[in-house]
Amino acid sequence: MLIFERGGLIFIFNFHVSSSIFDYRFFVPQPGRYRIILTSDAAQFGGFQRVDDSIIYETFQEDEVNKLSLYVTNRTALVLARV
């Protein structure tokens, strides 16, 4: 897993060949609502369409930091934007 923020976008990469992760929780720099604006699992990129990009994800507080929780499929890159 590789997660980083650049230019207000959150980039998530799961390079594992077989393990998808349900309810993966990670830090985000700003509280709010986020949506997926790009998923490499989309059909147009040859993916299997396992990621629902219509969901709006809301941050929550855990250990006094802002976090998101989402399903991260194997061999997939996701880009999230704050809405």
PDB file of C-alpha atoms in Angstrom:
ATOM      1  CA  MET A   1       0.000   0.000   0.000  1.00  0.00           C
ATOM      2  CA  LEU A   2       1.124   3.482  -0.838  1.00  0.00           C
ATOM      3  CA  ILE A   3      -0.993   6.515   0.098  1.00  0.00           C
ATOM      4  CA  PHE A   4      -0.066  10.165  -0.303  1.00  0.00           C
ATOM      5  CA  GLU A   5      -1.600  13.605  -0.821  1.00  0.00           C
ATOM      6  CA  ARG A   6      -0.571  15.942  -3.620  1.00  0.00           C
ATOM      7  CA  GLY A   7      -2.346  19.083  -4.756  1.00  0.00           C
ATOM      8  CA  GLY A   8      -5.395  18.408  -2.598  1.00  0.00           C
ATOM      9  CA  LEU A   9      -5.898  14.903  -4.055  1.00  0.00           C
ATOM     10  CA  ILE A  10      -5.428  11.608  -2.194  1.00  0.00           C
ATOM     11  CA  PHE A  11      -3.610   8.870  -4.156  1.00  0.00           C
ATOM     12  CA  ILE A  12      -3.991   5.240  -3.052  1.00  0.00           C
ATOM     13  CA  PHE A  13      -2.065   2.352  -4.596  1.00  0.00           C
ATOM     14  CA  ASN A  14      -2.461  -1.309  -3.643  1.00  0.00           C
ATOM     15  CA  PHE A  15       0.288  -3.216  -5.451  1.00  0.00           C
ATOM     16  CA  HIS A  16      -0.489  -6.606  -3.863  1.00  0.00           C
ATOM     17  CA  VAL A  17      -1.187  -9.300  -6.467  1.00  0.00           C
ATOM     18  CA  SER A  18      -4.037 -10.992  -4.607  1.00  0.00           C
ATOM     19  CA  SER A  19      -5.056  -9.196  -1.376  1.00  0.00           C
ATOM     20  CA  SER A  20      -7.836  -6.637  -1.440  1.00  0.00           C
ATOM     21  CA  ILE A  21      -8.444  -4.810   1.838  1.00  0.00           C
ATOM     22  CA  PHE A  22     -11.926  -4.174   3.226  1.00  0.00           C
ATOM     23  CA  ASP A  23     -12.430  -1.223   5.587  1.00  0.00           C
ATOM     24  CA  TYR A  24      -8.893   0.108   5.107  1.00  0.00           C
ATOM     25  CA  ARG A  25      -8.480   3.123   7.404  1.00  0.00           C
ATOM     26  CA  PHE A  26      -5.956   5.849   6.719  1.00  0.00           C
ATOM     27  CA  PHE A  27      -5.123   9.439   7.674  1.00  0.00           C
ATOM     28  CA  VAL A  28      -6.299  12.354   5.518  1.00  0.00           C
ATOM     29  CA  PRO A  29      -5.063  15.915   6.036  1.00  0.00           C
ATOM     30  CA  GLN A  30      -8.485  17.625   5.925  1.00  0.00           C
ATOM     31  CA  PRO A  31     -11.850  16.566   7.342  1.00  0.00           C
ATOM     32  CA  GLY A  32     -14.799  16.421   4.972  1.00  0.00           C
ATOM     33  CA  ARG A  33     -16.330  14.364   2.215  1.00  0.00           C
ATOM     34  CA  TYR A  34     -14.301  12.641  -0.492  1.00  0.00           C
ATOM     35  CA  ARG A  35     -15.177  10.840  -3.708  1.00  0.00           C
ATOM     36  CA  ILE A  36     -13.223   8.680  -6.124  1.00  0.00           C
ATOM     37  CA  ILE A  37     -12.416  10.629  -9.282  1.00  0.00           C
ATOM     38  CA  LEU A  38     -10.254   7.934 -10.878  1.00  0.00           C
ATOM     39  CA  THR A  39      -9.936   4.195 -10.410  1.00  0.00           C
ATOM     40  CA  SER A  40      -7.626   2.009 -12.455  1.00  0.00           C
ATOM     41  CA  ASP A  41     -10.135  -0.811 -11.915  1.00  0.00           C
ATOM     42  CA  ALA A  42     -12.580   0.872 -14.342  1.00  0.00           C
ATOM     43  CA  ALA A  43     -13.493  -0.985 -17.530  1.00  0.00           C
ATOM     44  CA  GLN A  44     -11.951   1.748 -19.694  1.00  0.00           C
ATOM     45  CA  PHE A  45      -8.547   0.840 -18.208  1.00  0.00           C
ATOM     46  CA  GLY A  46      -9.078  -2.922 -18.532  1.00  0.00           C
ATOM     47  CA  GLY A  47     -10.195  -3.332 -14.910  1.00  0.00           C
ATOM     48  CA  PHE A  48     -12.851  -5.526 -13.341  1.00  0.00           C
ATOM     49  CA  GLN A  49     -15.145  -2.696 -12.096  1.00  0.00           C
ATOM     50  CA  ARG A  50     -14.939  -3.783  -8.440  1.00  0.00           C
ATOM     51  CA  VAL A  51     -14.840  -0.192  -7.172  1.00  0.00           C
ATOM     52  CA  ASP A  52     -18.042   1.855  -6.887  1.00  0.00           C
ATOM     53  CA  ASP A  53     -16.994   5.411  -7.723  1.00  0.00           C
ATOM     54  CA  SER A  54     -20.437   6.872  -6.920  1.00  0.00           C
ATOM     55  CA  ILE A  55     -19.932   6.579  -3.134  1.00  0.00           C
ATOM     56  CA  ILE A  56     -19.159   9.701  -1.098  1.00  0.00           C
ATOM     57  CA  TYR A  57     -16.817   8.900   1.809  1.00  0.00           C
ATOM     58  CA  GLU A  58     -16.929  10.983   4.985  1.00  0.00           C
ATOM     59  CA  THR A  59     -14.015  11.394   7.343  1.00  0.00           C
ATOM     60  CA  PHE A  60     -14.252  10.335  10.964  1.00  0.00           C
ATOM     61  CA  GLN A  61     -12.141  11.071  14.015  1.00  0.00           C
ATOM     62  CA  GLU A  62      -9.992   8.260  15.398  1.00  0.00           C
ATOM     63  CA  ASP A  63      -7.223   8.952  17.905  1.00  0.00           C
ATOM     64  CA  GLU A  64      -7.790  12.686  17.279  1.00  0.00           C
ATOM     65  CA  VAL A  65      -6.904  12.488  13.568  1.00  0.00           C
ATOM     66  CA  ASN A  66      -9.087  12.576  10.441  1.00  0.00           C
ATOM     67  CA  LYS A  67      -9.429   9.230   8.717  1.00  0.00           C
ATOM     68  CA  LEU A  68     -11.226   7.640   5.789  1.00  0.00           C
ATOM     69  CA  SER A  69     -12.258   4.030   5.447  1.00  0.00           C
ATOM     70  CA  LEU A  70     -12.766   2.298   2.107  1.00  0.00           C
ATOM     71  CA  TYR A  71     -12.417  -0.908   0.146  1.00  0.00           C
ATOM     72  CA  VAL A  72      -9.041  -1.033  -1.622  1.00  0.00           C
ATOM     73  CA  THR A  73      -8.883  -3.714  -4.285  1.00  0.00           C
ATOM     74  CA  ASN A  74      -5.668  -5.489  -5.243  1.00  0.00           C
ATOM     75  CA  ARG A  75      -3.558  -4.157  -8.132  1.00  0.00           C
ATOM     76  CA  THR A  76      -5.539  -0.909  -8.150  1.00  0.00           C
ATOM     77  CA  ALA A  77      -4.817   2.820  -8.046  1.00  0.00           C
ATOM     78  CA  LEU A  78      -7.431   5.248  -6.728  1.00  0.00           C
ATOM     79  CA  VAL A  79      -7.530   9.035  -6.697  1.00  0.00           C
ATOM     80  CA  LEU A  80      -9.881  10.832  -4.297  1.00  0.00           C
ATOM     81  CA  ALA A  81     -10.904  14.492  -4.275  1.00  0.00           C
ATOM     82  CA  ARG A  82     -12.583  16.462  -1.511  1.00  0.00           C
ATOM     83  CA  VAL A  83     -16.133  17.520  -2.393  1.00  0.00           C
TER      84      VAL A  83
END
